[in-house]
PDB file of C-alpha atoms in Angstrom:
ATOM      1  CA  ASP A   1      12.459   9.811  26.386  1.00 84.00           C
ATOM      2  CA  SER A   2      12.359   7.832  23.052  1.00 84.00           C
ATOM      3  CA  GLY A   3      12.778  10.956  21.203  1.00 94.00           C
ATOM      4  CA  VAL A   4       9.127  10.705  19.681  1.00 97.00           C
ATOM      5  CA  THR A   5       6.788  13.444  20.616  1.00 97.00           C
ATOM      6  CA  GLN A   6       2.902  13.472  20.484  1.00 98.00           C
ATOM      7  CA  THR A   7       0.445  16.222  20.896  1.00 98.00           C
ATOM      8  CA  PRO A   8      -1.983  16.681  22.754  1.00 97.00           C
ATOM      9  CA  LYS A   9      -1.367  14.461  25.740  1.00 97.00           C
ATOM     10  CA  HIS A  10      -5.025  14.107  26.518  1.00 97.00           C
ATOM     11  CA  LEU A  11      -8.102  14.949  24.404  1.00 97.00           C
ATOM     12  CA  ILE A  12     -11.772  14.880  25.661  1.00 97.00           C
ATOM     13  CA  THR A  13     -14.374  15.193  22.961  1.00 98.00           C
ATOM     14  CA  ALA A  14     -17.768  14.237  22.001  1.00 98.00           C
ATOM     15  CA  THR A  15     -19.473  11.781  19.797  1.00 98.00           C
ATOM     16  CA  GLY A  16     -19.707  12.775  16.017  1.00 97.00           C
ATOM     17  CA  GLN A  17     -16.800  15.189  16.383  1.00 98.00           C
ATOM     18  CA  ARG A  18     -13.472  14.935  14.747  1.00 98.00           C
ATOM     19  CA  VAL A  19      -9.917  15.172  16.239  1.00 98.00           C
ATOM     20  CA  THR A  20      -6.365  15.520  14.961  1.00 98.00           C
ATOM     21  CA  LEU A  21      -3.321  13.736  16.428  1.00 98.00           C
ATOM     22  CA  ARG A  22       0.200  14.704  16.054  1.00 98.00           C
ATOM     23  CA  CYS A  23       3.270  12.891  15.998  1.00 98.00           C
ATOM     24  CA  SER A  24       6.988  14.042  15.485  1.00 98.00           C
ATOM     25  CA  PRO A  25       9.369  11.086  14.898  1.00 97.00           C
ATOM     26  CA  ARG A  26      13.249  10.874  16.191  1.00 95.00           C
ATOM     27  CA  SER A  27      15.310  12.878  14.429  1.00 94.00           C
ATOM     28  CA  GLY A  28      16.534  11.051  11.402  1.00 90.00           C
ATOM     29  CA  ASP A  29      13.799   8.355  11.302  1.00 93.00           C
ATOM     30  CA  LEU A  30      11.864   8.058   8.142  1.00 92.00           C
ATOM     31  CA  SER A  31       9.039   6.118   9.205  1.00 92.00           C
ATOM     32  CA  VAL A  32       5.973   6.527  11.192  1.00 95.00           C
ATOM     33  CA  TYR A  33       3.458   3.852  12.747  1.00 95.00           C
ATOM     34  CA  TRP A  34       0.183   4.417  14.410  1.00 97.00           C
ATOM     35  CA  TYR A  35      -1.110   1.990  17.064  1.00 96.00           C
ATOM     36  CA  GLN A  36      -4.368   2.177  19.070  1.00 97.00           C
ATOM     37  CA  GLN A  37      -4.415   0.507  22.549  1.00 96.00           C
ATOM     38  CA  SER A  38      -7.732  -0.378  23.981  1.00 91.00           C
ATOM     39  CA  LEU A  39      -8.603  -2.506  27.160  1.00 82.00           C
ATOM     40  CA  ASP A  40     -10.157  -5.090  25.235  1.00 77.00           C
ATOM     41  CA  GLN A  41      -8.210  -5.094  21.736  1.00 76.00           C
ATOM     42  CA  GLY A  42      -4.792  -4.484  23.422  1.00 86.00           C
ATOM     43  CA  LEU A  43      -2.071  -2.808  21.069  1.00 92.00           C
ATOM     44  CA  GLN A  44      -3.389  -2.703  17.415  1.00 94.00           C
ATOM     45  CA  PHE A  45      -1.268  -1.369  14.400  1.00 93.00           C
ATOM     46  CA  LEU A  46      -3.260   1.118  12.290  1.00 96.00           C
ATOM     47  CA  ILE A  47      -1.175   2.490   9.527  1.00 95.00           C
ATOM     48  CA  GLN A  48       2.597   3.124   8.481  1.00 93.00           C
ATOM     49  CA  TYR A  49       4.215   5.822   6.590  1.00 94.00           C
ATOM     50  CA  TYR A  50       7.722   5.879   5.299  1.00 92.00           C
ATOM     51  CA  ASN A  51       9.240   9.124   3.735  1.00 93.00           C
ATOM     52  CA  GLY A  52       5.621  10.779   3.148  1.00 95.00           C
ATOM     53  CA  GLU A  53       4.154   7.743   1.447  1.00 94.00           C
ATOM     54  CA  GLU A  54       1.854   5.154   3.235  1.00 94.00           C
ATOM     55  CA  ARG A  55       3.697   1.738   3.489  1.00 90.00           C
ATOM     56  CA  ALA A  56       1.361  -0.521   5.309  1.00 89.00           C
ATOM     57  CA  LYS A  57      -2.251  -0.758   6.349  1.00 91.00           C
ATOM     58  CA  GLY A  58      -3.546  -2.568   9.643  1.00 90.00           C
ATOM     59  CA  ASN A  59      -7.023  -2.478  11.201  1.00 84.00           C
ATOM     60  CA  ILE A  60      -7.776   1.220  10.459  1.00 93.00           C
ATOM     61  CA  LEU A  61     -11.204   2.282  10.104  1.00 95.00           C
ATOM     62  CA  GLU A  62     -12.571   4.249   7.161  1.00 96.00           C
ATOM     63  CA  ARG A  63     -13.458   7.128   9.644  1.00 97.00           C
ATOM     64  CA  PHE A  64      -9.627   7.324  10.471  1.00 97.00           C
ATOM     65  CA  SER A  65      -7.194   8.810   8.132  1.00 97.00           C
ATOM     66  CA  ALA A  66      -3.335   9.853   8.330  1.00 97.00           C
ATOM     67  CA  GLN A  67      -0.594  11.602   6.541  1.00 97.00           C
ATOM     68  CA  GLN A  68       3.006  12.142   6.819  1.00 98.00           C
ATOM     69  CA  PHE A  69       4.155  15.555   5.623  1.00 97.00           C
ATOM     70  CA  PRO A  70       7.616  16.759   4.018  1.00 96.00           C
ATOM     71  CA  ASP A  71       9.033  17.396   7.541  1.00 95.00           C
ATOM     72  CA  LEU A  72       8.374  13.875   8.422  1.00 96.00           C
ATOM     73  CA  HIS A  73       5.653  14.504  11.300  1.00 97.00           C
ATOM     74  CA  SER A  74       2.451  12.447  10.975  1.00 98.00           C
ATOM     75  CA  GLU A  75      -1.174  13.278  11.744  1.00 98.00           C
ATOM     76  CA  LEU A  76      -3.807  10.867  12.308  1.00 98.00           C
ATOM     77  CA  ASN A  77      -7.291  12.111  11.834  1.00 98.00           C
ATOM     78  CA  LEU A  78     -10.277  10.587  13.429  1.00 98.00           C
ATOM     79  CA  SER A  79     -13.670  11.587  12.567  1.00 97.00           C
ATOM     80  CA  SER A  80     -17.499  10.800  13.246  1.00 97.00           C
ATOM     81  CA  LEU A  81     -16.208   9.915  16.407  1.00 98.00           C
ATOM     82  CA  GLU A  82     -17.639   6.868  18.734  1.00 97.00           C
ATOM     83  CA  LEU A  83     -17.660   5.999  22.241  1.00 96.00           C
ATOM     84  CA  GLY A  84     -15.667   2.933  21.318  1.00 94.00           C
ATOM     85  CA  ASP A  85     -12.970   5.007  19.890  1.00 96.00           C
ATOM     86  CA  SER A  86     -11.803   6.062  22.962  1.00 96.00           C
ATOM     87  CA  ALA A  87      -8.311   4.738  23.509  1.00 96.00           C
ATOM     88  CA  LEU A  88      -4.394   5.407  23.715  1.00 97.00           C
ATOM     89  CA  TYR A  89      -3.058   6.116  20.488  1.00 98.00           C
ATOM     90  CA  PHE A  90       0.399   5.587  20.241  1.00 97.00           C
ATOM     91  CA  CYS A  91       2.781   6.968  17.386  1.00 97.00           C
ATOM     92  CA  ALA A  92       6.091   5.001  16.886  1.00 95.00           C
ATOM     93  CA  SER A  93       9.069   5.838  14.572  1.00 94.00           C
ATOM     94  CA  SER A  94      11.891   3.665  13.283  1.00 91.00           C
ATOM     95  CA  PRO A  95      14.778   4.516  10.974  1.00 87.00           C
ATOM     96  CA  LEU A  96      14.041   2.873   7.501  1.00 79.00           C
ATOM     97  CA  GLY A  97      10.596   1.176   8.043  1.00 69.00           C
ATOM     98  CA  GLY A  98      12.209  -2.216   7.300  1.00 73.00           C
ATOM     99  CA  LEU A  99      12.221  -5.681   8.833  1.00 67.00           C
ATOM    100  CA  GLY A 100      14.143  -5.590  12.124  1.00 67.00           C
ATOM    101  CA  ASP A 101      13.757  -1.840  12.633  1.00 80.00           C
ATOM    102  CA  THR A 102      13.553  -1.010  16.234  1.00 86.00           C
ATOM    103  CA  GLN A 103      10.317   0.956  16.602  1.00 90.00           C
ATOM    104  CA  TYR A 104      10.453   3.719  19.369  1.00 92.00           C
ATOM    105  CA  PHE A 105       7.089   4.610  21.016  1.00 96.00           C
ATOM    106  CA  GLY A 106       5.966   8.117  21.666  1.00 97.00           C
ATOM    107  CA  PRO A 107       4.211   9.018  25.193  1.00 97.00           C
ATOM    108  CA  GLY A 108       0.763   8.484  23.528  1.00 97.00           C
ATOM    109  CA  THR A 109      -2.514  10.531  23.471  1.00 98.00           C
ATOM    110  CA  ARG A 110      -5.383   9.559  25.452  1.00 97.00           C
ATOM    111  CA  LEU A 111      -8.761  10.065  23.698  1.00 97.00           C
ATOM    112  CA  THR A 112     -11.921   9.896  25.518  1.00 97.00           C
ATOM    113  CA  VAL A 113     -15.135  10.199  23.697  1.00 97.00           C
ATOM    114  CA  LEU A 114     -18.236  11.266  25.829  1.00 96.00           C
TER     115      LEU A 114
ATOM    116  CA  GLY B   1      -2.901 -12.455   8.662  1.00 78.00           C
ATOM    117  CA  GLU B   2      -0.439 -13.166  11.568  1.00 83.00           C
ATOM    118  CA  ASN B   3      -1.938 -13.920  14.838  1.00 91.00           C
ATOM    119  CA  VAL B   4       0.154 -13.831  18.090  1.00 95.00           C
ATOM    120  CA  GLU B   5      -1.067 -15.521  21.179  1.00 97.00           C
ATOM    121  CA  GLN B   6       0.573 -14.786  24.534  1.00 97.00           C
ATOM    122  CA  HIS B   7       0.302 -16.563  28.063  1.00 97.00           C
ATOM    123  CA  PRO B   8      -0.027 -16.026  30.839  1.00 97.00           C
ATOM    124  CA  SER B   9      -2.284 -13.110  30.539  1.00 96.00           C
ATOM    125  CA  THR B  10      -1.036 -12.409  34.649  1.00 97.00           C
ATOM    126  CA  LEU B  11       1.693 -13.648  36.349  1.00 98.00           C
ATOM    127  CA  SER B  12       2.511 -13.246  40.102  1.00 98.00           C
ATOM    128  CA  VAL B  13       6.288 -13.980  41.445  1.00 98.00           C
ATOM    129  CA  GLN B  14       8.065 -13.218  44.462  1.00 98.00           C
ATOM    130  CA  GLU B  15      11.008 -11.122  44.199  1.00 97.00           C
ATOM    131  CA  GLY B  16      14.026 -13.001  43.245  1.00 97.00           C
ATOM    132  CA  ASP B  17      12.086 -15.663  41.485  1.00 97.00           C
ATOM    133  CA  SER B  18      12.041 -16.161  37.666  1.00 98.00           C
ATOM    134  CA  ALA B  19       9.562 -15.245  35.463  1.00 98.00           C
ATOM    135  CA  VAL B  20       8.569 -16.763  31.898  1.00 98.00           C
ATOM    136  CA  ILE B  21       6.320 -15.297  29.375  1.00 98.00           C
ATOM    137  CA  LYS B  22       5.345 -17.268  26.238  1.00 98.00           C
ATOM    138  CA  CYS B  23       4.316 -16.501  23.068  1.00 98.00           C
ATOM    139  CA  THR B  24       3.243 -18.233  19.857  1.00 97.00           C
ATOM    140  CA  TYR B  25       2.710 -17.013  16.328  1.00 96.00           C
ATOM    141  CA  SER B  26       1.021 -18.278  13.155  1.00 93.00           C
ATOM    142  CA  ASP B  27       2.635 -16.974  10.218  1.00 90.00           C
ATOM    143  CA  SER B  28       5.881 -19.042   9.389  1.00 89.00           C
ATOM    144  CA  ALA B  29       7.204 -15.960   7.351  1.00 87.00           C
ATOM    145  CA  SER B  30       7.589 -14.209  10.561  1.00 90.00           C
ATOM    146  CA  ASN B  31      11.099 -13.340  11.558  1.00 88.00           C
ATOM    147  CA  TYR B  32      11.558 -10.437  13.879  1.00 90.00           C
ATOM    148  CA  PHE B  33      10.274 -10.867  17.634  1.00 93.00           C
ATOM    149  CA  PRO B  34      10.583  -7.810  20.031  1.00 94.00           C
ATOM    150  CA  TRP B  35       9.264  -7.499  23.459  1.00 97.00           C
ATOM    151  CA  TYR B  36       8.261  -4.470  24.959  1.00 96.00           C
ATOM    152  CA  LYS B  37       7.502  -3.448  28.625  1.00 97.00           C
ATOM    153  CA  GLN B  38       5.089  -1.052  29.623  1.00 96.00           C
ATOM    154  CA  GLU B  39       4.291   0.563  33.089  1.00 95.00           C
ATOM    155  CA  LEU B  40       1.038   2.042  33.844  1.00 90.00           C
ATOM    156  CA  GLY B  41       0.144   5.194  31.571  1.00 87.00           C
ATOM    157  CA  LYS B  42       3.556   5.068  29.941  1.00 92.00           C
ATOM    158  CA  ARG B  43       4.713   4.241  26.603  1.00 95.00           C
ATOM    159  CA  PRO B  44       5.890   0.627  25.560  1.00 95.00           C
ATOM    160  CA  GLN B  45       9.572   0.206  25.786  1.00 95.00           C
ATOM    161  CA  LEU B  46      11.688  -2.198  23.722  1.00 94.00           C
ATOM    162  CA  ILE B  47      13.508  -4.465  26.175  1.00 96.00           C
ATOM    163  CA  ILE B  48      14.826  -6.906  24.172  1.00 96.00           C
ATOM    164  CA  ASP B  49      14.277  -8.533  20.509  1.00 93.00           C
ATOM    165  CA  ILE B  50      15.461 -11.600  18.450  1.00 91.00           C
ATOM    166  CA  ARG B  51      15.744 -12.297  14.864  1.00 87.00           C
ATOM    167  CA  SER B  52      15.043 -15.630  13.296  1.00 80.00           C
ATOM    168  CA  ASN B  53      18.533 -16.584  12.551  1.00 79.00           C
ATOM    169  CA  VAL B  54      19.330 -16.624  16.295  1.00 81.00           C
ATOM    170  CA  GLY B  55      17.922 -18.935  18.882  1.00 90.00           C
ATOM    171  CA  GLU B  56      18.651 -17.190  22.059  1.00 94.00           C
ATOM    172  CA  LYS B  57      19.617 -13.662  23.057  1.00 94.00           C
ATOM    173  CA  LYS B  58      20.274 -12.595  26.654  1.00 96.00           C
ATOM    174  CA  ASP B  59      21.028  -9.016  28.315  1.00 94.00           C
ATOM    175  CA  GLN B  60      21.827  -9.169  31.840  1.00 96.00           C
ATOM    176  CA  ARG B  61      18.626 -10.335  33.719  1.00 97.00           C
ATOM    177  CA  ILE B  62      16.493 -10.882  30.670  1.00 98.00           C
ATOM    178  CA  ALA B  63      16.612 -13.658  27.696  1.00 98.00           C
ATOM    179  CA  VAL B  64      14.491 -14.315  24.983  1.00 97.00           C
ATOM    180  CA  THR B  65      14.644 -17.916  23.288  1.00 96.00           C
ATOM    181  CA  LEU B  66      13.122 -18.528  19.802  1.00 95.00           C
ATOM    182  CA  ASN B  67      11.991 -22.128  18.272  1.00 94.00           C
ATOM    183  CA  LYS B  68      11.022 -21.556  14.665  1.00 92.00           C
ATOM    184  CA  THR B  69      10.049 -24.937  14.183  1.00 92.00           C
ATOM    185  CA  ALA B  70       7.202 -24.927  16.908  1.00 94.00           C
ATOM    186  CA  LYS B  71       6.525 -21.099  16.143  1.00 94.00           C
ATOM    187  CA  HIS B  72       6.935 -19.846  19.572  1.00 95.00           C
ATOM    188  CA  PHE B  73       9.174 -17.483  21.346  1.00 97.00           C
ATOM    189  CA  SER B  74       9.776 -16.900  25.091  1.00 98.00           C
ATOM    190  CA  LEU B  75      10.891 -14.183  27.491  1.00 98.00           C
ATOM    191  CA  HIS B  76      12.603 -15.225  30.733  1.00 98.00           C
ATOM    192  CA  ILE B  77      13.555 -12.614  33.614  1.00 98.00           C
ATOM    193  CA  THR B  78      15.799 -14.015  36.330  1.00 97.00           C
ATOM    194  CA  GLU B  79      16.268 -12.635  39.821  1.00 98.00           C
ATOM    195  CA  THR B  80      13.012 -10.373  39.201  1.00 98.00           C
ATOM    196  CA  GLN B  81      12.849  -7.129  41.238  1.00 97.00           C
ATOM    197  CA  PRO B  82       9.614  -5.108  42.334  1.00 96.00           C
ATOM    198  CA  GLU B  83      10.533  -2.735  39.482  1.00 96.00           C
ATOM    199  CA  ASP B  84       9.955  -5.510  36.968  1.00 97.00           C
ATOM    200  CA  SER B  85       6.097  -5.098  37.714  1.00 97.00           C
ATOM    201  CA  ALA B  86       4.686  -4.056  34.542  1.00 97.00           C
ATOM    202  CA  VAL B  87       2.874  -5.226  31.531  1.00 96.00           C
ATOM    203  CA  TYR B  88       4.831  -7.056  28.965  1.00 98.00           C
ATOM    204  CA  PHE B  89       3.959  -7.480  25.305  1.00 97.00           C
ATOM    205  CA  CYS B  90       5.469  -9.982  22.573  1.00 97.00           C
ATOM    206  CA  ALA B  91       5.406  -8.939  18.982  1.00 95.00           C
ATOM    207  CA  ALA B  92       6.159 -10.257  15.593  1.00 93.00           C
ATOM    208  CA  SER B  93       6.909  -8.666  11.981  1.00 88.00           C
ATOM    209  CA  LYS B  94       7.385 -10.760   9.108  1.00 76.00           C
ATOM    210  CA  GLN B  95       8.441  -8.739   6.310  1.00 62.00           C
ATOM    211  CA  ALA B  96       9.908  -5.214   5.331  1.00 52.00           C
ATOM    212  CA  GLY B  97       7.395  -2.473   5.929  1.00 52.00           C
ATOM    213  CA  THR B  98       4.877  -4.767   7.855  1.00 66.00           C
ATOM    214  CA  ALA B  99       4.200  -3.498  11.451  1.00 81.00           C
ATOM    215  CA  LEU B 100       4.118  -5.150  14.499  1.00 90.00           C
ATOM    216  CA  ILE B 101       1.472  -7.508  15.381  1.00 92.00           C
ATOM    217  CA  PHE B 102       1.322  -7.600  19.268  1.00 95.00           C
ATOM    218  CA  GLY B 103       0.125 -10.123  21.903  1.00 96.00           C
ATOM    219  CA  LYS B 104      -2.419  -9.229  24.404  1.00 95.00           C
ATOM    220  CA  GLY B 105       0.057  -8.588  27.197  1.00 96.00           C
ATOM    221  CA  THR B 106       0.979 -10.143  30.414  1.00 97.00           C
ATOM    222  CA  THR B 107       0.821  -8.210  33.407  1.00 96.00           C
ATOM    223  CA  LEU B 108       3.697  -9.246  35.696  1.00 98.00           C
ATOM    224  CA  SER B 109       3.444  -8.406  39.322  1.00 98.00           C
ATOM    225  CA  VAL B 110       6.605  -8.793  41.701  1.00 97.00           C
ATOM    226  CA  SER B 111       6.264  -8.561  45.372  1.00 96.00           C
ATOM    227  CA  SER B 112       8.645  -8.167  48.011  1.00 91.00           C
TER     228      SER B 112
END
């Protein structure tokens, strides 16, 4: 157990819908990262937050947004869902969000868009 | 941006043999290289990492080597066991605040 929690574990929804994925980092970690894992694209970095502020952005679609709250938990919002958004979404956390910080992954949320 | 290539995509070995997975990266500014192991349906777990001021690092049966000049790094697993069967990902990170760029993964199968 990494100490990073994610809810829900599974999510099944329809195209065009909107969902929210939630992540709680390890106690004391200030930085949260979101990754998408699909069969054809592998593990892709979406976005990083550090202490409530956006720190870095990767291949995140405009339909996706995220935020980190004062209690440091983070939410990833996915809207206007398409079939291709079906994937495993992982959250990771690290102490400071700096180079060499070990990133600890949560168990993931499996999103299925029908 | 950074690009990480990983080979091979699949690797089958006999129990007790060694396994080697290789990665190359494109951005010479990268200086942190972790390796993650992911079992089916589970989260990626860090197994070893190396920073650019070190050429080799070892932890029991696992070792990682880094060649900054050639921009490649490798994972070596000795005396493989069936429980080593999993997908292994290499990754690179180039500066503070930049997230990990992952390779496509290697599916390692260890047969007894």
